[in-house]
Structures are given as structure tokens and as C-alpha cells.
């Protein structure tokens, strides 16, 4: 069954680097991998997007291996305000031949002081 | 700045009522989506639309229908609301995926629907 997999939750302390991995074995060939951040009672917000290798912006880095079957969101030096749920979004190639835009189940990150 | 708005932040309805959730985007995006979000289940796609009057079922379309009469507006309809449709509903818009640098969904703030 084509799907994405993320850890349910992670804990960290302020100032630490946090890495969240999403597995997506059936990712479609030509589509990007996108990560979102969601705070309670808000819609998800775009963080970063990449196709392969490494992408970095002012908020995060995204590491994608050559086979693209996983991706790792890296948050440097997290703060309390990074406490949120993080989702990966990929396009999967389904058994039916259809392509499906699919969210991961989300990783709840809790940052402690 | 992309803006996706939803008609209500909070809504309370009774079982059996017909419920309309409206979503409007101002970026001239072709694709629009409706998701529901429940604790422990993440975001689940209900329906999406890739053009005016075009729609496709997502993963959980049962009990829902949609309407896209104009490009900027995508409506989710609960024909006869039931208590198991109590949830957070999120609308999103996006340019057609598969194009470089455009696989980004922009989300509205969500509507928390309670069906009594």
C-alpha cells in the first residue's frame, strides 16, 4: 500500500537540532517533496520544498537521498515556538496508476526549555 | 500574498442538517482541495477540483459532495450532517502539481464543525 510514514512524536530542548524523517517508498518520479508546519487551530503553513539532494532556507534544511524514498526535515537550534506538528507532502504513484497527493500522518514536535 | 479564506471558523449544526462550507482563494489557482483533520489521523483528502466544474474524489468522499462553479470558490457540502462528521475542515489551493516550484498548497484557517 503506497503511503507515507513519519514518527508520531518527538521531544527536544531549546537550542538543539531536530531531524524529522518521512518515508515515501512509492514517490512519483517528477514531483517535489514539501514540508508543512501546523500550530493548533491554524491551517498548515509551508516550510520548505525540494526535489533531491539538499535545500536550505532561512527556516530549515531538507535532505533528500538519491533514491528519493525518504526525506529529512532539519530544524537548527529549535526554540519553544517551533512546538508544532510537521507534515510531509508528496505525490505517490498508486497501484492503480493514479498519482495521489498525499500527506504524511504528521510528527508532533514538543520543544522543552 | 496568497490568501485562502473559509466562511466560518466555528460552526455548530444538528444531525440531519445540510451544511455548506465555503472556501475562496485569490491566487487564480486551478487546484483546490478539501481535507478533514482528526486527532491521530492527520489530514485526509475528501475531494479536490482541478478546474471549474471538475472534481475528483479523495480518500474519504462518503457523505460529502462539492461544488466548483467559479475558479476562486470551492464549496464542501454535507447533505445530511452526522455526528461522525464533527471535525476540523481545511481548504487549500495550489497551481497544478508536477510543475517546477509550484507543488505548494496554501491553506485556509480551517472550520471547526461540531454536529450535535
Coordinates of C-alpha atoms in Angstrom, one line a residue, chain A residues 5-94:
Chain A
X5 CA 5.3 7.3 7.2
X6 CA 6.5 9.7 9.9
X7 CA 7.3 9.3 13.6
X8 CA 4.2 10.2 15.7
X9 CA 6.1 12.5 18.1
X10 CA 9.5 13.8 19.0
X11 CA 10.8 15.7 22.0
X12 CA 13.7 18.2 22.1
X13 CA 15.2 21.0 24.1
X14 CA 15.7 24.6 23.1
X15 CA 18.9 25.1 21.0
X16 CA 19.1 21.6 19.8
X17 CA 18.9 20.4 16.1
X18 CA 15.8 18.3 15.3
X19 CA 15.6 15.9 12.3
X20 CA 12.2 14.5 11.3
X21 CA 12.2 11.8 8.6
X22 CA 9.3 10.9 6.3
X23 CA 9.4 7.7 4.3
X24 CA 7.7 7.6 0.9
X25 CA 8.6 4.4 -1.0
X26 CA 6.2 5.0 -3.9
X27 CA 7.0 8.6 -4.6
X28 CA 6.2 9.7 -8.2
X29 CA 9.1 10.4 -10.4
X30 CA 8.8 14.1 -11.2
X31 CA 7.2 15.7 -8.2
X32 CA 8.6 17.7 -5.3
X33 CA 8.6 16.9 -1.6
X34 CA 7.1 19.6 0.6
X35 CA 7.0 20.1 4.4
X36 CA 4.4 22.0 6.4
X37 CA 4.2 23.2 9.9
X38 CA 0.9 23.4 11.8
X39 CA 0.0 25.1 15.0
X40 CA -3.2 24.4 16.9
X41 CA -6.3 25.9 15.3
X42 CA -4.5 27.0 12.2
X43 CA -4.1 25.6 8.7
X44 CA -0.7 24.1 7.8
X45 CA 2.0 26.5 6.7
X46 CA 4.6 25.9 4.0
X47 CA 8.2 25.5 5.4
X48 CA 10.4 24.1 2.6
X49 CA 10.3 22.1 -0.6
X50 CA 12.8 20.1 -2.6
X51 CA 13.3 17.6 -5.3
X52 CA 16.6 15.9 -4.4
X53 CA 19.9 16.4 -2.5
X54 CA 19.7 19.3 -0.1
X55 CA 17.7 22.5 0.1
X56 CA 18.2 25.2 2.8
X57 CA 16.2 28.3 3.5
X58 CA 16.0 30.7 6.5
X59 CA 13.9 28.3 8.5
X60 CA 15.0 24.8 7.8
X61 CA 17.0 22.3 5.6
X62 CA 15.6 19.4 3.7
X63 CA 17.8 16.4 2.9
X64 CA 16.6 14.0 0.1
X65 CA 18.7 10.9 -0.8
X66 CA 19.3 9.9 -4.4
X67 CA 16.5 7.3 -4.4
X68 CA 14.0 9.8 -3.0
X69 CA 12.3 7.2 -0.9
X70 CA 12.6 9.4 2.2
X71 CA 13.2 12.9 3.1
X72 CA 14.5 14.6 6.4
X73 CA 13.4 17.9 7.6
X74 CA 16.2 19.5 9.8
X75 CA 15.4 22.4 12.2
X76 CA 18.5 24.0 13.5
X77 CA 18.6 25.3 17.1
X78 CA 14.8 24.9 17.8
X79 CA 13.0 27.3 20.1
X80 CA 9.8 26.9 22.1
X81 CA 7.9 28.5 19.2
X82 CA 8.8 25.5 17.0
X83 CA 6.5 23.3 19.0
X84 CA 4.0 22.2 16.3
X85 CA 3.0 19.3 14.1
X86 CA 5.1 18.8 11.0
X87 CA 3.8 17.1 7.9
X88 CA 5.5 15.9 4.7
X89 CA 3.5 16.1 1.4
X90 CA 4.4 14.0 -1.6
X91 CA 2.9 12.8 -4.8
X92 CA 2.7 9.0 -4.7
X93 CA 2.3 6.6 -7.6
X94 CA -0.6 4.3 -6.6

